[in-house]
């Protein structure tokens, strides 16, 4: 795929926030997708990786129209699909399909496999049977057919020739010219009447059989219930359903995560085959990096609602630019891992999407974080200080149980002392300069007074850096590669060097 | 960690059989499983779903409920056969960590409360003593700010922290053997790395033996010293981890390794195993893998293979390794370079 | 669509199409009692339609008369029991038997017929399942099989079935009719053997009733399974007014059943629709509905009932089912909240399932999603709560009639029977209050038992674990 062609789907600064659905909004919204821009080109497989809570599923769902976008656009064929609603949105959903993660859960157990696959067809009254008349301006009549608009592809083409009318049915429809009755009348205007000799429900059944075969199942399975199939087979059914309406674009939300390794391989092969056969474009969402490496042409790495790195798969895996990608790759266990260096273990947990850090979202855990020049600490000390900041931030955000609050009110609370203890333990083996010590004392004062947020703020003022202030935009790291890290600016050491140096310490 | 062959194993499972009697059929979920675990080592049990690995874990802890029951074999722990209703005697010596921490933790009690419950039962601690011990345990498992966390409810902790809390609960009884049933499957890969590191540290510090059960080959490779591969209720191969991954001796192991996407070039098709995992509804009368095995020959369908030694401290249950078979003459160990037929089937 | 027929059906008849045979049997069965079935339908709808301008009371009476003409096999004409003793033998009863035996035979045959019809239905289901259905297994099969083995549930089903039969065939089951014995007792005559005069006499039914009252101890009472002085058989004895209690009860059952079904049906319809809407849209819609239902629940049902019954008495609304229709509406209007609450939980759980997402992903309409993908999963709960609410409705109606608030007299209703007999409970005429009381208890227990059976049968746990057979297949990821 060349970048010269316009992308099939263009996502720009997309934001999807989950608000609390009540009459009074008491907590800040969950910023699931927080400003994502992405172009998807025809025929490619773009992998979307990240850990839980990074927003990759929400991104896929917003593109599909299952979630409402809060801001930004998703443009497909010139229209912003986030603005669509009702019938228009359903029209869009004909052209995208989605394969879900859990094969046990994504199929309605009470319906037969045939009914499940036919359902999208029934919903949209497939086939549409668009009739186009070539060469002549003619009216199209018929109860089962619709006249084809000039910008759409026709299902049935009628050519009016001197030696008779020629009827052509496109491939992909379980219909032949013999099933149609075409008659032409010319008084004043030319009218072409098309009658379909077969019932639409019959055609839908045929299509379902066809789909079953395409995904590697048989006609018999049409009559059975999902319950009677294995996980891999159910996922095939899910794929068949997603392909029913002949979409061009599929969103695959962790399609193989719930499957065993051997079954996984078969489904991945099937997906690749289908892509070749039907010319599909895939958005492949996964947390398993090895799978993504195998199937994706380009990969986008997400963290806390942002895309932190984007590029051709091989290059990103062999030469990751962003510190998060480095940690992610190094965390893959086993010799099948694409990473050859040492493991860079991240500390702590991702921040809550309700309260993302101002500045770089990865700042709280980054192994390559830019440190302020004023202080000269070894990396271990910096890490301890980072933990201290996280500690205060978490305390600031957490709710205290009723008993704990009561205790502190009455003064039974040993929290003040325990806090000092905790902090002392944390900083025990670190040599802090008196200036640093006094900053920490100030922060402790705030915390003892109950204002953990102020404590965190104090520490940030003293020990924070650009990473805490600025939200990095994507830097160009090569053809088709972007990475959102401040270190890519020429004045800083490169990510790889810094990580290596700090790991050695 | 090298172990002398004549050291008494901490846990010796011999010919374990667990059968589930349902309305429709009898399922031999575990059909003659044997393996050892020595003190201070990590042994892996790897298999896909339906292989019987979780049932094995539960039977070691005595958690098999009707319609299933242990119908044969023995589970020797320090010489006692647990299947003789001896689990009560050894409660506290063996602990288990399950897959989904949000299911293992009771949402209406604080984390500290649950750890203290275990402490009370196994070490008789109460009150402030118990709280201190709980805080200490949370610290040991790497939870920051433990004094605060001990008062919190499970839903206030992230997935990784919850699993750490579950490990702390398991450690509260000061066990000799820790059974981990897919402990990191529900966690993200970076958190998984943390938990694996934690388990390795704990093993060193407390001299724990760990039985690590999972379907993730990569995790097994990193986390274990020795591996048992289980298929349809039977152990098909045993080996030290490194050797298993570089020179698998059983066709199933080989096929499993091949299926891992990371081991195949991105441009090539993934090799697959045809067919489905069978559900064993009776005792084995043939090799259960034979219908799917690319190397199967006539005898494979007629008799169940016995374990045969194929090297230092390793064995495999495959007729290809039996002395005297023609096929054995051609090969003893797979070198992983042969192509397996890459077909898909329904 | 029927496959080529193998011997799996085990039919005795060497036939190619068991379905045709089955259908023929059904037609014969139905034809035998067609008159009674139509009579029931007309009777139930008639009351409703009488008050509407279109088609009007005249039309209804005409239809009723026409229906009565339809020949029925088990009818009062074929097996009469109201004959008289002429000194040497019984005249006018079935085969010259005593009225008690004649009545007993007719009642027994009616129930036999009903069970035969039910058996025919079950046979048809099994035939369909074994031979004609393309799928060899559906999720419903497990539920049906589980219910089949549930003894308490089967007991409930049998009791409920017998109650329904009583309601449907009420005119045939009683030893006499409401019309003859109660409504127009002074326009009808009976013939009887006067033992004093040693001759056959006639008298008005109303007069006979006056002489057969149960008001205390002997001789002023007619106990169950006794004849009165006029040679009439009373399976349940007589009321203080002398009317036959059994006829009172069976015709009252019709009203209880119809009103119960109506109120529960309406309730369930409202509750299910709102539960699905709340679960699908969640958020504000759900919150709003919760507030609405809480407000409705806060209304005092009894007070509302009394008030509305009083206000509406005399209007056309209160005419329908002698006030029963108003009752049903009020029950439905205030009672939907409990069912909605019970259904909301399961509905919310279903709404979280991934197949709902999947349906939304290809653009399925909300109403269709609710119907196809959510409703089947709450129908089980609907049946459970519905059957138990029905029992509750029957008790409520009886209680209200006992208090004089429900069904307007003189329409028969079980609660009123209890009321009529309450002064005589401690006397020799204990049967008047006791029998309807026992019957109410039995019927409501039956409904609850049925609900229990259905609840155990649909046990969603079993649904979910059948694939891995309670970790029987090794569990794992």
mmCIF file of N, CA and C in Angstrom, chain C residues 107-164:
data_model
loop_
_atom_site.group_PDB
_atom_site.id
_atom_site.type_symbol
_atom_site.label_atom_id
_atom_site.label_comp_id
_atom_site.label_asym_id
_atom_site.label_seq_id
_atom_site.Cartn_x
_atom_site.Cartn_y
_atom_site.Cartn_z
ATOM 1 N N UNK C 107 -68.283 -35.655 35.521
ATOM 2 C CA UNK C 107 -67.111 -34.891 35.931
ATOM 3 C C UNK C 107 -65.820 -35.654 35.640
ATOM 4 N N UNK C 108 -65.833 -36.945 35.965
ATOM 5 C CA UNK C 108 -64.636 -37.749 35.728
ATOM 6 C C UNK C 108 -64.307 -37.788 34.245
ATOM 7 N N UNK C 109 -65.350 -37.944 33.408
ATOM 8 C CA UNK C 109 -65.087 -37.995 31.974
ATOM 9 C C UNK C 109 -64.524 -36.688 31.462
ATOM 10 N N UNK C 110 -65.030 -35.593 32.009
ATOM 11 C CA UNK C 110 -64.495 -34.306 31.563
ATOM 12 C C UNK C 110 -62.994 -34.237 31.849
ATOM 13 N N UNK C 111 -62.619 -34.629 33.070
ATOM 14 C CA UNK C 111 -61.200 -34.562 33.407
ATOM 15 C C UNK C 111 -60.381 -35.554 32.616
ATOM 16 N N UNK C 112 -60.992 -36.719 32.375
ATOM 17 C CA UNK C 112 -60.287 -37.719 31.573
ATOM 18 C C UNK C 112 -60.016 -37.174 30.184
ATOM 19 N N UNK C 113 -61.046 -36.551 29.643
ATOM 20 C CA UNK C 113 -60.903 -35.946 28.317
ATOM 21 C C UNK C 113 -59.788 -34.912 28.342
ATOM 22 N N UNK C 114 -59.801 -34.073 29.382
ATOM 23 C CA UNK C 114 -58.790 -33.010 29.445
ATOM 24 C C UNK C 114 -57.386 -33.597 29.490
ATOM 25 N N UNK C 115 -57.192 -34.608 30.300
ATOM 26 C CA UNK C 115 -55.855 -35.202 30.381
ATOM 27 C C UNK C 115 -55.487 -35.892 29.079
ATOM 28 N N UNK C 116 -56.512 -36.486 28.436
ATOM 29 C CA UNK C 116 -56.229 -37.116 27.145
ATOM 30 C C UNK C 116 -55.775 -36.065 26.152
ATOM 31 N N UNK C 117 -56.448 -34.933 26.146
ATOM 32 C CA UNK C 117 -56.066 -33.850 25.252
ATOM 33 C C UNK C 117 -54.643 -33.381 25.549
ATOM 34 N N UNK C 118 -54.349 -33.250 26.842
ATOM 35 C CA UNK C 118 -52.994 -32.837 27.223
ATOM 36 C C UNK C 118 -51.979 -33.870 26.760
ATOM 37 N N UNK C 119 -52.343 -35.138 26.958
ATOM 38 C CA UNK C 119 -51.447 -36.203 26.520
ATOM 39 C C UNK C 119 -51.203 -36.142 25.031
ATOM 40 N N UNK C 120 -52.256 -35.882 24.301
ATOM 41 C CA UNK C 120 -52.128 -35.735 22.854
ATOM 42 C C UNK C 120 -51.141 -34.632 22.517
ATOM 43 N N UNK C 121 -51.237 -33.508 23.249
ATOM 44 C CA UNK C 121 -50.322 -32.404 23.012
ATOM 45 C C UNK C 121 -48.879 -32.789 23.272
ATOM 46 N N UNK C 122 -48.662 -33.496 24.385
ATOM 47 C CA UNK C 122 -47.295 -33.893 24.729
ATOM 48 C C UNK C 122 -46.746 -34.856 23.698
ATOM 49 N N UNK C 123 -47.624 -35.772 23.260
ATOM 50 C CA UNK C 123 -47.204 -36.714 22.233
ATOM 51 C C UNK C 123 -46.770 -35.976 20.975
ATOM 52 N N UNK C 124 -47.554 -34.966 20.640
ATOM 53 C CA UNK C 124 -47.227 -34.188 19.458
ATOM 54 C C UNK C 124 -45.874 -33.513 19.593
ATOM 55 N N UNK C 125 -45.604 -32.973 20.773
ATOM 56 C CA UNK C 125 -44.315 -32.321 20.991
ATOM 57 C C UNK C 125 -43.183 -33.315 20.834
ATOM 58 N N UNK C 126 -43.363 -34.490 21.424
ATOM 59 C CA UNK C 126 -42.273 -35.467 21.336
ATOM 60 C C UNK C 126 -42.072 -35.931 19.914
ATOM 61 N N UNK C 127 -43.197 -36.081 19.208
ATOM 62 C CA UNK C 127 -43.105 -36.486 17.818
ATOM 63 C C UNK C 127 -42.319 -35.448 17.018
ATOM 64 N N UNK C 128 -42.682 -34.211 17.224
ATOM 65 C CA UNK C 128 -42.012 -33.119 16.528
ATOM 66 C C UNK C 128 -40.523 -33.125 16.845
ATOM 67 N N UNK C 129 -40.239 -33.275 18.132
ATOM 68 C CA UNK C 129 -38.844 -33.178 18.537
ATOM 69 C C UNK C 129 -38.020 -34.315 17.981
ATOM 70 N N UNK C 130 -38.619 -35.496 17.952
ATOM 71 C CA UNK C 130 -37.832 -36.639 17.503
ATOM 72 C C UNK C 130 -37.745 -36.722 16.001
ATOM 73 N N UNK C 131 -38.859 -36.419 15.344
ATOM 74 C CA UNK C 131 -38.887 -36.735 13.910
ATOM 75 C C UNK C 131 -38.777 -35.532 13.005
ATOM 76 N N UNK C 132 -39.419 -34.475 13.395
ATOM 77 C CA UNK C 132 -39.595 -33.443 12.385
ATOM 78 C C UNK C 132 -38.682 -32.241 12.542
ATOM 79 N N UNK C 133 -38.100 -32.107 13.678
ATOM 80 C CA UNK C 133 -37.284 -30.917 13.865
ATOM 81 C C UNK C 133 -35.917 -31.139 13.249
ATOM 82 N N UNK C 134 -35.414 -30.144 12.534
ATOM 83 C CA UNK C 134 -34.135 -30.325 11.855
ATOM 84 C C UNK C 134 -32.969 -30.328 12.831
ATOM 85 N N UNK C 135 -33.047 -29.475 13.829
ATOM 86 C CA UNK C 135 -31.951 -29.433 14.797
ATOM 87 C C UNK C 135 -32.117 -30.609 15.743
ATOM 88 N N UNK C 136 -31.052 -31.329 15.995
ATOM 89 C CA UNK C 136 -31.236 -32.476 16.905
ATOM 90 C C UNK C 136 -31.109 -32.088 18.372
ATOM 91 N N UNK C 137 -30.869 -30.837 18.619
ATOM 92 C CA UNK C 137 -30.807 -30.393 20.009
ATOM 93 C C UNK C 137 -30.983 -28.888 20.044
ATOM 94 N N UNK C 138 -31.830 -28.403 20.944
ATOM 95 C CA UNK C 138 -31.932 -26.961 21.138
ATOM 96 C C UNK C 138 -31.774 -26.673 22.622
ATOM 97 N N UNK C 139 -31.440 -25.417 22.970
ATOM 98 C CA UNK C 139 -31.277 -25.105 24.396
ATOM 99 C C UNK C 139 -32.536 -25.381 25.202
ATOM 100 N N UNK C 140 -33.717 -25.286 24.548
ATOM 101 C CA UNK C 140 -34.970 -25.524 25.276
ATOM 102 C C UNK C 140 -35.064 -26.972 25.742
ATOM 103 N N UNK C 141 -34.473 -27.860 24.978
ATOM 104 C CA UNK C 141 -34.585 -29.283 25.325
ATOM 105 C C UNK C 141 -34.101 -29.565 26.730
ATOM 106 N N UNK C 142 -32.960 -28.968 27.069
ATOM 107 C CA UNK C 142 -32.423 -29.192 28.412
ATOM 108 C C UNK C 142 -33.409 -28.730 29.464
ATOM 109 N N UNK C 143 -34.028 -27.581 29.210
ATOM 110 C CA UNK C 143 -34.968 -27.052 30.196
ATOM 111 C C UNK C 143 -36.173 -27.966 30.341
ATOM 112 N N UNK C 144 -36.705 -28.408 29.214
ATOM 113 C CA UNK C 144 -37.879 -29.282 29.274
ATOM 114 C C UNK C 144 -37.531 -30.566 30.006
ATOM 115 N N UNK C 145 -36.363 -31.110 29.698
ATOM 116 C CA UNK C 145 -35.972 -32.356 30.360
ATOM 117 C C UNK C 145 -35.826 -32.161 31.864
ATOM 118 N N UNK C 146 -35.241 -31.032 32.234
ATOM 119 C CA UNK C 146 -35.064 -30.794 33.667
ATOM 120 C C UNK C 146 -36.413 -30.644 34.347
ATOM 121 N N UNK C 147 -37.358 -29.993 33.673
ATOM 122 C CA UNK C 147 -38.660 -29.800 34.294
ATOM 123 C C UNK C 147 -39.365 -31.131 34.456
ATOM 124 N N UNK C 148 -39.182 -32.009 33.484
ATOM 125 C CA UNK C 148 -39.856 -33.304 33.519
ATOM 126 C C UNK C 148 -39.517 -34.083 34.773
ATOM 127 N N UNK C 149 -38.300 -33.892 35.268
ATOM 128 C CA UNK C 149 -37.897 -34.666 36.435
ATOM 129 C C UNK C 149 -38.177 -33.968 37.749
ATOM 130 N N UNK C 150 -38.780 -32.819 37.682
ATOM 131 C CA UNK C 150 -38.966 -32.027 38.896
ATOM 132 C C UNK C 150 -40.318 -32.342 39.490
ATOM 133 N N UNK C 151 -40.384 -33.120 40.564
ATOM 134 C CA UNK C 151 -41.673 -33.632 41.056
ATOM 135 C C UNK C 151 -42.583 -32.522 41.550
ATOM 136 N N UNK C 152 -42.014 -31.611 42.274
ATOM 137 C CA UNK C 152 -42.834 -30.554 42.834
ATOM 138 C C UNK C 152 -43.410 -29.693 41.708
ATOM 139 N N UNK C 153 -42.609 -29.450 40.696
ATOM 140 C CA UNK C 153 -43.069 -28.669 39.565
ATOM 141 C C UNK C 153 -44.180 -29.384 38.810
ATOM 142 N N UNK C 154 -44.034 -30.682 38.659
ATOM 143 C CA UNK C 154 -45.077 -31.441 37.978
ATOM 144 C C UNK C 154 -46.368 -31.408 38.777
ATOM 145 N N UNK C 155 -46.224 -31.522 40.084
ATOM 146 C CA UNK C 155 -47.410 -31.418 40.946
ATOM 147 C C UNK C 155 -48.106 -30.088 40.691
ATOM 148 N N UNK C 156 -47.301 -29.024 40.689
ATOM 149 C CA UNK C 156 -47.857 -27.702 40.446
ATOM 150 C C UNK C 156 -48.562 -27.633 39.097
ATOM 151 N N UNK C 157 -47.902 -28.215 38.101
ATOM 152 C CA UNK C 157 -48.473 -28.182 36.762
ATOM 153 C C UNK C 157 -49.813 -28.893 36.731
ATOM 154 N N UNK C 158 -49.878 -30.033 37.398
ATOM 155 C CA UNK C 158 -51.129 -30.799 37.405
ATOM 156 C C UNK C 158 -52.236 -30.002 38.086
ATOM 157 N N UNK C 159 -51.918 -29.417 39.231
ATOM 158 C CA UNK C 159 -52.939 -28.649 39.952
ATOM 159 C C UNK C 159 -53.429 -27.481 39.102
ATOM 160 N N UNK C 160 -52.476 -26.774 38.500
ATOM 161 C CA UNK C 160 -52.854 -25.636 37.674
ATOM 162 C C UNK C 160 -53.704 -26.097 36.500
ATOM 163 N N UNK C 161 -53.308 -27.208 35.916
ATOM 164 C CA UNK C 161 -54.054 -27.730 34.775
ATOM 165 C C UNK C 161 -55.487 -28.054 35.178
ATOM 166 N N UNK C 162 -55.630 -28.703 36.301
ATOM 167 C CA UNK C 162 -56.979 -29.067 36.730
ATOM 168 C C UNK C 162 -57.805 -27.825 37.029
ATOM 169 N N UNK C 163 -57.168 -26.831 37.552
ATOM 170 C CA UNK C 163 -57.872 -25.579 37.816
ATOM 171 C C UNK C 163 -58.347 -24.946 36.515
ATOM 172 N N UNK C 164 -57.470 -24.953 35.522
ATOM 173 C CA UNK C 164 -57.844 -24.366 34.240
ATOM 174 C C UNK C 164 -58.991 -25.152 33.599
#
